[in-house]
CSV table of C-alpha atoms and ligand atoms in Angstrom, one decimal:
chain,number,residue,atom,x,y,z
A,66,UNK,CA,29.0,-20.0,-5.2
A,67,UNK,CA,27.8,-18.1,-2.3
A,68,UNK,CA,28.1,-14.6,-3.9
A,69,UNK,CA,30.1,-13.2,-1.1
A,70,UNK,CA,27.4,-14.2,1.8
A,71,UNK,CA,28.8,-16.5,4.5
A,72,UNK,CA,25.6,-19.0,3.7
A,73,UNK,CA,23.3,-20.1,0.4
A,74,UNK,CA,20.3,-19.6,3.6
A,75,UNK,CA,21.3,-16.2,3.5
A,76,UNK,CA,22.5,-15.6,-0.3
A,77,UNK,CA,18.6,-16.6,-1.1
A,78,UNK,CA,17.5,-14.7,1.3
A,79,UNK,CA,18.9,-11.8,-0.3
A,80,UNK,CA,18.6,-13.1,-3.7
A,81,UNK,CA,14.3,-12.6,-3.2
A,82,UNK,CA,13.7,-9.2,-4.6
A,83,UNK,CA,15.2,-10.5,-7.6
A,84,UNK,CA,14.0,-13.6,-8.2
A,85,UNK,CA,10.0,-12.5,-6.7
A,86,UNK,CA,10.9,-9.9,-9.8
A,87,UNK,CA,11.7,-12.4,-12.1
A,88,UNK,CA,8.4,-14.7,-11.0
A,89,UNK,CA,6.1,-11.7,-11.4
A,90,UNK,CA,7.3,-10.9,-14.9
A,91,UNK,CA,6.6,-14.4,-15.8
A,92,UNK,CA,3.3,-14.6,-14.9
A,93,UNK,CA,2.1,-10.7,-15.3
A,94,UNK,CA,2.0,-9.5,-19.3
A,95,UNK,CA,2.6,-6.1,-19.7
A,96,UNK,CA,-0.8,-5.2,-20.2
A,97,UNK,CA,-1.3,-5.7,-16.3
A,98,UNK,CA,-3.2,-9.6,-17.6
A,99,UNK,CA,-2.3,-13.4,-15.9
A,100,UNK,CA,-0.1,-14.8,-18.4
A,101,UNK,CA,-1.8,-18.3,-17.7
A,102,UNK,CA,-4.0,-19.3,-20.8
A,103,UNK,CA,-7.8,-20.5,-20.4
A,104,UNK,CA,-7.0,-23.6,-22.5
A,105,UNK,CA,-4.3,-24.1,-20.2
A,106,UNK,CA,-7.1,-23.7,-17.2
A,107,UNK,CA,-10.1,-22.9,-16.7
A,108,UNK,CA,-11.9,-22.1,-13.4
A,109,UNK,CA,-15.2,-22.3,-14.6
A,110,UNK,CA,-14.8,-26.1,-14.8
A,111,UNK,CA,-13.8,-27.2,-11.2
A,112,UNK,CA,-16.0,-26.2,-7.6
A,113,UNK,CA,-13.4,-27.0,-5.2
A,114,UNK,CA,-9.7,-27.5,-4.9
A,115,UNK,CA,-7.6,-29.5,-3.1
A,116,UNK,CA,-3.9,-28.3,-2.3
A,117,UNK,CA,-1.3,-31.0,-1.6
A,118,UNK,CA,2.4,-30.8,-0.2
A,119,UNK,CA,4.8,-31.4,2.5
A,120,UNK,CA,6.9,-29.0,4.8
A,121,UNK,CA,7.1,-25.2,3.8
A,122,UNK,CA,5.4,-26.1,0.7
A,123,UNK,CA,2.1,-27.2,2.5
A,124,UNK,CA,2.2,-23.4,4.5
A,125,UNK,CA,2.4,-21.9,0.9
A,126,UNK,CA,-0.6,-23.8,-0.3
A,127,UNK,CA,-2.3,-22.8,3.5
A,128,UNK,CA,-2.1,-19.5,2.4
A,129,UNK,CA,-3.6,-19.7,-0.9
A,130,UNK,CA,-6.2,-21.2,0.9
A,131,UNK,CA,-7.1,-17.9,2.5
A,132,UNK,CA,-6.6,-16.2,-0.9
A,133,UNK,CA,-8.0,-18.9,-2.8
A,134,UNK,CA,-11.2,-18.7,-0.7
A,135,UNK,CA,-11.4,-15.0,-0.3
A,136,UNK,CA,-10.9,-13.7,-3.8
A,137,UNK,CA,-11.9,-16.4,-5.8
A,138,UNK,CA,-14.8,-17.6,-4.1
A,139,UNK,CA,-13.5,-21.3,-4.4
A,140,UNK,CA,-13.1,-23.6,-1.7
A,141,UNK,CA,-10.1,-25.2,-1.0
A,142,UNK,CA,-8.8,-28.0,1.1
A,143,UNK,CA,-5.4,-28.2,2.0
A,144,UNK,CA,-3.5,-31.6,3.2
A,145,UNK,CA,0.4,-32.5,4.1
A,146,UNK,CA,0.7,-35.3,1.5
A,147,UNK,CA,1.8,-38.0,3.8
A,148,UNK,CA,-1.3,-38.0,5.5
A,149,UNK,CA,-3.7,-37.2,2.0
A,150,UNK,CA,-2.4,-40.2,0.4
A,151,UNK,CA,-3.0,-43.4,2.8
A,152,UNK,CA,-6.7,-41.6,3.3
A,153,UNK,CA,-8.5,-42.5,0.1
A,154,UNK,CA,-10.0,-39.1,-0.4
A,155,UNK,CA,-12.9,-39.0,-2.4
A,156,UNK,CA,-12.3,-36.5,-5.1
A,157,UNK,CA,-15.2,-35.4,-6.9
A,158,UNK,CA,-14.7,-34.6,-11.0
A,159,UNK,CA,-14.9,-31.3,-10.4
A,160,UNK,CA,-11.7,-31.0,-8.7
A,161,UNK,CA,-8.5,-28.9,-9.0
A,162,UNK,CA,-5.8,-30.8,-7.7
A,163,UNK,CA,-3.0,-28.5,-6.9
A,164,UNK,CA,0.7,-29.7,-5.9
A,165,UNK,CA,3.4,-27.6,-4.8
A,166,UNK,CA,7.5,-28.5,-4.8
A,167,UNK,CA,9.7,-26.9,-5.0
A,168,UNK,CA,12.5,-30.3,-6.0
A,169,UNK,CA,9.1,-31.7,-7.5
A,170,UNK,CA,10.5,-35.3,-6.3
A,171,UNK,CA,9.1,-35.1,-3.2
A,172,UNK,CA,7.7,-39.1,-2.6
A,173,UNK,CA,5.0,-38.6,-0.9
A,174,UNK,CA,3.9,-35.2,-2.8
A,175,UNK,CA,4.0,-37.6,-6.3
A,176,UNK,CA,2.4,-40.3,-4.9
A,177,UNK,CA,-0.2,-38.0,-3.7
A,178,UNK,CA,-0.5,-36.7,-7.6
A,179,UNK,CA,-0.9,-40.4,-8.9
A,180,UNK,CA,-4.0,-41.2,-6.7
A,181,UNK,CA,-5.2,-38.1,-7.9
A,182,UNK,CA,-4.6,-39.4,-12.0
A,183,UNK,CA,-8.0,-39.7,-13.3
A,184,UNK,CA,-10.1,-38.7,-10.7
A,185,UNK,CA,-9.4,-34.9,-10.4
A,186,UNK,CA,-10.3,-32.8,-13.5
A,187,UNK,CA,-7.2,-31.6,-13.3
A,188,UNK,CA,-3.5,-32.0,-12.1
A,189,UNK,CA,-1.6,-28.2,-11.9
A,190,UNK,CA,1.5,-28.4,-9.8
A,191,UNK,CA,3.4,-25.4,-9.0
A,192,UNK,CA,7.3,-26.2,-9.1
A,193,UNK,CA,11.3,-25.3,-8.9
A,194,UNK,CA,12.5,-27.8,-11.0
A,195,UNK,CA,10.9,-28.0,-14.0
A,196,UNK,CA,12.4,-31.1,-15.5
A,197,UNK,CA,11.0,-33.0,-12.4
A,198,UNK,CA,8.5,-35.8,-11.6
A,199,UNK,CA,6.0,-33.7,-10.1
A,200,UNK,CA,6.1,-31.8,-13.1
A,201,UNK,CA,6.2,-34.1,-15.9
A,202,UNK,CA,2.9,-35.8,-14.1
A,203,UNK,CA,1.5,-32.7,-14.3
A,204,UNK,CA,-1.2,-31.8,-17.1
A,205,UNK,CA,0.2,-28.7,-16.2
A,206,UNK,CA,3.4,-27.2,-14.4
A,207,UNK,CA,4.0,-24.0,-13.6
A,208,UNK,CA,7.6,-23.3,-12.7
A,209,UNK,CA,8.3,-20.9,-9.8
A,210,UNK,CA,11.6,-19.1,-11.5
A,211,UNK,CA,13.5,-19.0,-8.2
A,212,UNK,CA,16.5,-20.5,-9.4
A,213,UNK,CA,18.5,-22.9,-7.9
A,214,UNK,CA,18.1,-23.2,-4.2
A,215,UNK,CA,20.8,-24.7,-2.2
A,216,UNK,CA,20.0,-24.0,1.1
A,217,UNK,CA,18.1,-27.3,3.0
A,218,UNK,CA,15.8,-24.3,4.3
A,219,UNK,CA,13.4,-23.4,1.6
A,220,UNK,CA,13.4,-19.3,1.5
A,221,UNK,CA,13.2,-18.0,-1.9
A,222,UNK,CA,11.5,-20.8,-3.0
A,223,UNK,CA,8.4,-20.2,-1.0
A,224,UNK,CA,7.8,-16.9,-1.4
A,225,UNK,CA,8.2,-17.3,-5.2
A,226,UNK,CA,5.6,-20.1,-5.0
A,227,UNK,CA,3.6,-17.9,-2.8
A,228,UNK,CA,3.7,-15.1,-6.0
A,229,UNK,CA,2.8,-17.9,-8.6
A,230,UNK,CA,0.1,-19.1,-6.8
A,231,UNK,CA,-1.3,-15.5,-6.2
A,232,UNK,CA,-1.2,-15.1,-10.0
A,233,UNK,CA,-3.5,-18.0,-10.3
A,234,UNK,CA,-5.7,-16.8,-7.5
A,235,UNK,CA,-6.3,-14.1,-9.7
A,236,UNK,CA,-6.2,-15.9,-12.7
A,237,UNK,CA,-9.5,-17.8,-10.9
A,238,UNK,CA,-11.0,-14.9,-9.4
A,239,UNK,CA,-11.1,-13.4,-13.5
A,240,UNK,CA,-12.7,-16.8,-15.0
A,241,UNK,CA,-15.5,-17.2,-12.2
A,242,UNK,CA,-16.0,-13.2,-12.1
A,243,UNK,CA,-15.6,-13.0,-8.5
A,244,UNK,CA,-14.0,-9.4,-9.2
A,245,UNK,CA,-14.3,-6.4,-10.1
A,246,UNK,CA,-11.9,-5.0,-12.7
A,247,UNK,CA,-11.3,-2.1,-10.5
A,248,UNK,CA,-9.7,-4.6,-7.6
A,249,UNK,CA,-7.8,-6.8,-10.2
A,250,UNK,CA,-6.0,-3.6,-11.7
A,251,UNK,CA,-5.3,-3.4,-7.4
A,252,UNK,CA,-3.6,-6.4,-7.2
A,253,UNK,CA,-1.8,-6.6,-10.7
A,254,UNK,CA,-0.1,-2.8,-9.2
A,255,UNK,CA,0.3,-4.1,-5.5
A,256,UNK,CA,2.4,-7.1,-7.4
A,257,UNK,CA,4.1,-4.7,-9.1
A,258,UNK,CA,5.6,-3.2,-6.1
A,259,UNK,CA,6.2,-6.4,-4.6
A,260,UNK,CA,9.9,-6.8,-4.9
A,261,UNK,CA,11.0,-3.3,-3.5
A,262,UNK,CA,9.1,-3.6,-0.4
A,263,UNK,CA,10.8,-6.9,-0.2
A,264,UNK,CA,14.1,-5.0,-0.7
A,265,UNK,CA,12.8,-2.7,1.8
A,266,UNK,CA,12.3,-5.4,4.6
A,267,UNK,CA,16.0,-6.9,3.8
A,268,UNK,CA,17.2,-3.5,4.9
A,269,UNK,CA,15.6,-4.6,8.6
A,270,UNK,CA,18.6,-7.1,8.3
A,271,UNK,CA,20.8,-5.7,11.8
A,272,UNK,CA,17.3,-5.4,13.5
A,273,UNK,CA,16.3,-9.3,12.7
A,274,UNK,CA,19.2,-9.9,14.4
A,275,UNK,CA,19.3,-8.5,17.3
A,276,UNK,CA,16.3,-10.0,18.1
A,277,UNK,CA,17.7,-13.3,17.1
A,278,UNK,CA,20.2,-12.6,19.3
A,279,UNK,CA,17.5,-12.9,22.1
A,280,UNK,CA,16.0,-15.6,20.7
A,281,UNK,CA,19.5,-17.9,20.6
A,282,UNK,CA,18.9,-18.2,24.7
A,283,UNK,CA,15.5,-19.4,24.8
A,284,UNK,CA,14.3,-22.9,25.0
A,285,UNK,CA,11.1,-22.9,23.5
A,286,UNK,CA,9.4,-20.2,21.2
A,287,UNK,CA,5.8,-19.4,19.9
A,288,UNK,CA,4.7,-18.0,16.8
A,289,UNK,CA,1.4,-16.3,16.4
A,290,UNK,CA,-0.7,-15.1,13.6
A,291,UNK,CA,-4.4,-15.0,12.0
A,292,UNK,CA,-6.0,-15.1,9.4
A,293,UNK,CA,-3.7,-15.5,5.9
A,294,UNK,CA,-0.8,-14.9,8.6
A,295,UNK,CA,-1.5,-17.9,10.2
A,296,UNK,CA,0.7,-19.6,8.0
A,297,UNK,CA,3.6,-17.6,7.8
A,298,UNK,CA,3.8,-18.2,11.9
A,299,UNK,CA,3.6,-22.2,10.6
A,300,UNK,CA,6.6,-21.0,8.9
A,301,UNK,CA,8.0,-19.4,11.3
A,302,UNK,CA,8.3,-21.8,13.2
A,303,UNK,CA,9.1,-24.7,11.0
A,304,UNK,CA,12.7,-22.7,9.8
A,305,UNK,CA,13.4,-22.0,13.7
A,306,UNK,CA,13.0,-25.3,14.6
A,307,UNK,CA,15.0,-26.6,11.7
A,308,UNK,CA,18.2,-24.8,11.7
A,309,UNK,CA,18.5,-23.8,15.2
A,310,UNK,CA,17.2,-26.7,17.0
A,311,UNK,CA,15.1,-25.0,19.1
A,312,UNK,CA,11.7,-25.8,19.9
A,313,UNK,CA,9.0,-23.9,18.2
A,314,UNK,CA,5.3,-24.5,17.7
A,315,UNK,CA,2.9,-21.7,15.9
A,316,UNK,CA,-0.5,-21.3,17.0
A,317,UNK,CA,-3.8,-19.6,15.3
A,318,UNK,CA,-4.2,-16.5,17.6
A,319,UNK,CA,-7.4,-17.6,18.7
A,320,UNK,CA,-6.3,-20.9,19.6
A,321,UNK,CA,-4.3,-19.5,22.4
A,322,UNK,CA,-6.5,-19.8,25.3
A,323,UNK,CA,-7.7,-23.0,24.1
A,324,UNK,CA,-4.2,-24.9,25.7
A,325,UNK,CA,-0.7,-23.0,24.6
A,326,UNK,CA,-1.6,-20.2,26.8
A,327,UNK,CA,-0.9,-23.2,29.7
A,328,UNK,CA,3.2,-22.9,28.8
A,329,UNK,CA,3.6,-18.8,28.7
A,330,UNK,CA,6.1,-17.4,31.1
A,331,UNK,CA,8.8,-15.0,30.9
A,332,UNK,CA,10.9,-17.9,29.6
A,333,UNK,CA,8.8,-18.6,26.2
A,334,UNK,CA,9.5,-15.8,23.6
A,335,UNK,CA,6.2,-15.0,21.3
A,336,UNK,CA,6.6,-14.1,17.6
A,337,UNK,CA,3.5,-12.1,16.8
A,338,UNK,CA,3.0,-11.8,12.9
A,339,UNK,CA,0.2,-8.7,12.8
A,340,UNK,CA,0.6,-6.4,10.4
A,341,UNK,CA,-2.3,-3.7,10.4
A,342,UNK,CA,-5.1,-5.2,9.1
A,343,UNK,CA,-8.5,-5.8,9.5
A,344,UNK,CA,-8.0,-8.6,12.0
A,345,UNK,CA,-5.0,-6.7,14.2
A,346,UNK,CA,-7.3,-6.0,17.2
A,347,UNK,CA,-7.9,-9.5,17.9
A,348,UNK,CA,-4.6,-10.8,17.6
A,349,UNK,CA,-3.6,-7.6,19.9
A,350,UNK,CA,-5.6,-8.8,22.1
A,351,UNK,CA,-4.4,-12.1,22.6
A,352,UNK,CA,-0.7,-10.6,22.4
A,353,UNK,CA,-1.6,-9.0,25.8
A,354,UNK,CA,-3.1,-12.0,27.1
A,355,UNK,CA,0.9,-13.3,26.8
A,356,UNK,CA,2.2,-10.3,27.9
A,357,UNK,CA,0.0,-10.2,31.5
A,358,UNK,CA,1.5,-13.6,32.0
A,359,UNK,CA,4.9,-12.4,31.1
A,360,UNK,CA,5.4,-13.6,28.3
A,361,UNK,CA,8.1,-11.8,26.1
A,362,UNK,CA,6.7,-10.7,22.8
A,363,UNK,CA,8.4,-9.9,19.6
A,364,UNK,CA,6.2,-8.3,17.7
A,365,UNK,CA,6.6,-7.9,13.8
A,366,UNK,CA,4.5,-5.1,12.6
A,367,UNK,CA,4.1,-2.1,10.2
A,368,UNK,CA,4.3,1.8,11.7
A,369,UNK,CA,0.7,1.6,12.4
A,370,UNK,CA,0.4,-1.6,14.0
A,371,UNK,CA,3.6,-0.8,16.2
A,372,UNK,CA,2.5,2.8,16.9
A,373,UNK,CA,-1.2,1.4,18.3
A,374,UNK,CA,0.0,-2.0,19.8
A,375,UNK,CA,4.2,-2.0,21.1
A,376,UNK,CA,3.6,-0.9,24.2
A,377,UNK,CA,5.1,-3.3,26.7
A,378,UNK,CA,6.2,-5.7,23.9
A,379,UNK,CA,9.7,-7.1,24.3
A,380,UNK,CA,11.1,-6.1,20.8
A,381,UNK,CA,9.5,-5.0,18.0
A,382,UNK,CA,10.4,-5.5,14.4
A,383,UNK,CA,9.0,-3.0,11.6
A,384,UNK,CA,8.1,-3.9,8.3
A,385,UNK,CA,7.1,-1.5,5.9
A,386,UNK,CA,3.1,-1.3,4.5
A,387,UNK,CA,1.9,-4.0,2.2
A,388,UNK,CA,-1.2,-4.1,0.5
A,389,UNK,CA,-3.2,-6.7,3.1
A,390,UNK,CA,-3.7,-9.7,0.6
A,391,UNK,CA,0.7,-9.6,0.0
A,392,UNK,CA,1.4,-9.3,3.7
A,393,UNK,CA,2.0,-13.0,4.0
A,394,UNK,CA,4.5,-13.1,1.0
A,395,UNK,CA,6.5,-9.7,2.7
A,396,UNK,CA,6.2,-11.9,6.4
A,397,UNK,CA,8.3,-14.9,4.8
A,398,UNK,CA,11.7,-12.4,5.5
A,399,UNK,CA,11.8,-11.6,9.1
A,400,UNK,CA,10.4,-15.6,9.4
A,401,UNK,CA,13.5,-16.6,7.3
A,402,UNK,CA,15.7,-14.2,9.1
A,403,UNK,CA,15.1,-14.7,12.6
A,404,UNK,CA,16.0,-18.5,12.0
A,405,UNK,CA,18.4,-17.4,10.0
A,406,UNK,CA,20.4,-15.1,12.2
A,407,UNK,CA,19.5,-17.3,15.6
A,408,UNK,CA,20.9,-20.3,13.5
A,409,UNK,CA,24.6,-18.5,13.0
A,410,UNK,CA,24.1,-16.9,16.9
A,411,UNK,CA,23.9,-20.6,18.3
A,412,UNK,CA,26.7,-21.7,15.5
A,413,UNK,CA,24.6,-24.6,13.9
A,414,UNK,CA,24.8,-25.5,10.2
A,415,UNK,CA,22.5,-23.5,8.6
A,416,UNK,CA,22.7,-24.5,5.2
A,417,UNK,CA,23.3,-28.4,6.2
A,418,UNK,CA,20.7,-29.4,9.5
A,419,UNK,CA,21.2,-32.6,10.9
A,420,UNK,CA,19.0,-35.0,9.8
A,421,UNK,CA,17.5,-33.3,6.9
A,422,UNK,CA,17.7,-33.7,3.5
A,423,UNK,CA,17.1,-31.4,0.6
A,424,UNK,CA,15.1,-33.6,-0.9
A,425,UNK,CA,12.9,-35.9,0.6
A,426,UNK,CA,12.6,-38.7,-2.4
A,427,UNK,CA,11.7,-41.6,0.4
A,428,UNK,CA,8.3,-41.8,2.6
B,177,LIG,C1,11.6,-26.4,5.0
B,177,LIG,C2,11.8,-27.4,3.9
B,177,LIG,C3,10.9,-28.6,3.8
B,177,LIG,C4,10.4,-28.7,2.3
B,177,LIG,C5,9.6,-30.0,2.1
B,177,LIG,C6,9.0,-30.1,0.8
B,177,LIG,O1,12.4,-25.4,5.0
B,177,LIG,O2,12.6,-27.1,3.1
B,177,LIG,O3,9.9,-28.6,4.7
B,177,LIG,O4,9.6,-27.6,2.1
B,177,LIG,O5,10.5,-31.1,2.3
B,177,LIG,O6,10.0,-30.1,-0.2
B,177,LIG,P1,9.6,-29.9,-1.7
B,177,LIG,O7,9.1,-28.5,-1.8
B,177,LIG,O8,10.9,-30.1,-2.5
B,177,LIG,O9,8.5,-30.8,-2.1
């Protein structure tokens, strides 16, 4: 049932605030704790974690990466499981192994979990389904309360795995006392408020597609980001190429004028995902190093970032503020929707792509 929306992509879409809602209440208790038990998992016992997933999945564990790292103070690796599991990775005892799916019967994300059986100190997979392989493999599963997604494009799904693994982020950052109780109660509050400054982005809705609409003619596209919003331009990229067919590639800011810079003209659109942070000068800067070679830049900011930065840009989609560590959860909706809305301009099947599958149960 599509609830009135001419897609499930864009039902799910809308269905985020919700179900973001619904994820947060899981894993929040009312007393502003992680409702994730220390029997259940403790950080004090592992030194590193490794993060293991395919597709959409493997840009939300990239992200936790960032967090992971930042906040926590524990390193992380992160691999696409196809690649992780013909490797032989040594994994050390005091290892977190961490899967993501959102089916939880991706092959190559469960065979990835079995080479990891008794060599990891732990197995914690973050999943949709709960009945699934991934999670019955699991010592320990912890569901993602998106609800059913339909849609071959993961939306709600990853940014509901992007909350739950925030939680545990925070969860870790606790047991290994890499924060203070003043910036915990910051987080557990910027959570909070989550789901209506998703609602609040949704409302961008007309906006997202008129840029779409500018998007539908163009050939080739390039995403941009830094920093924890590298991902999200991974993302960006991967649901454009998807549904729309058109070719997209996302680049770390910085690695710009280290090749991609070599295909800019006034042909190649450039998604920039900046909000105002800390690191918005430098990926400003190498916006304008597109824009002197005329390249035409959308670029997705708050009312700060815009204000400082939009001169010259091509189009220029607001989002409202977001406390800086959430940004990357709040940039998963103009990603999804500029796919979204360039998908129905070039009349594709947006819920059905060629050649893909929901699930991907063979290597
Ligand atoms: C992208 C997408 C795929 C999946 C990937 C992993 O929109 O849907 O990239 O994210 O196939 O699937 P799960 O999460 O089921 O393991």
């Amino acid at each position: 049932d599509k609830a009135g929306h001419k897609h499930f992509m864009s039902k799910e879409i809308a269905e985020q605030p919700g179900v973001i809602g619904a994820a947060i209440g899981h894993y929040l208790t009312p007393e502003g704790q992680i409702n994730i038990s220390t029997q259940d998992i403790d950080f004090t016992q592992f030194d590193r974690i490794v993060m293991v997933a395919c597709g959409t999945a493997s840009y939300a564990c990239l992200t936790a990466k960032y967090w992971f790292e930042q906040i926590a103070r524990l390193p992380v690796e992160v691999d696409v499981a196809s690649e992780f599991r013909y490797r032989e990775p040594p994994i050390s005892p005091r290892t977190l192994a961490v899967f993501v799916s959102q089916s939880g019967e991706t092959a190559d994300t469960l065979a990835a979990l079995r080479y990891c059986e008794g060599k990891a100190a732990r197995i914690l997979s973050v999943v949709n389904v709960p009945e699934s392989s991934i999670a019955r493999e699991s010592d320990l599963a912890l569901p993602i309360h998106a609800g059913v997604e339909v849609g071959v494009a993961s939306t709600k799904a990853f940014t509901c795995q992007l909350v739950v693994l925030f939680a545990l982020v925070l969860k870790a950052a606790r047991d290994r006392e890499t924060i203070t109780a003043e910036a915990f109660a910051d987080h557990i509050s910027s959570l909070r408020g989550l789901p209506a400054i998703i609602s609040t982005a949704l409302e961008q809705n007309d906006t997202m597609q008129e840029a779409a609409l500018k998007l539908s003619h163009a050939r080739d596209v390039l995403f941009l980001g830094r920093g924890q919003m590298y991902p999200l331009a991974l993302e960006g990229a991967l649901k454009l190429k998807e549904i729309s067919y058109i070719h997209a590639e996302a680049y770390a800011s910085g690695e710009l004028k280290h090749g991609p810079i070599a295909l800019v003209d006034e042909h190649v659109p450039v998604v920039v995902m900046a909000p105002r942070d800390a690191l918005f000068d430098k990926t400003v800067s190498n916006m304008q190093e597109v824009m002197a070679r005329k390249g035409k830049v959308i670029l997705i900011s708050d009312s700060k970032g815009q204000a400082e930065a939009n001169d010259g840009v091509w189009f220029s989609i607001e989002m409202p503020p977001v406390p800086d560590a959430l940004a990357p959860i709040l940039y998963a909706i103009p990603a999804q929707l500029l796919a979204y809305h360039t998908a129905v301009a070039k009349g594709t099947d947006v819920d059905q792509p060629r050649n893909l599958a929901k699930s991907v149960t063979v290597e």
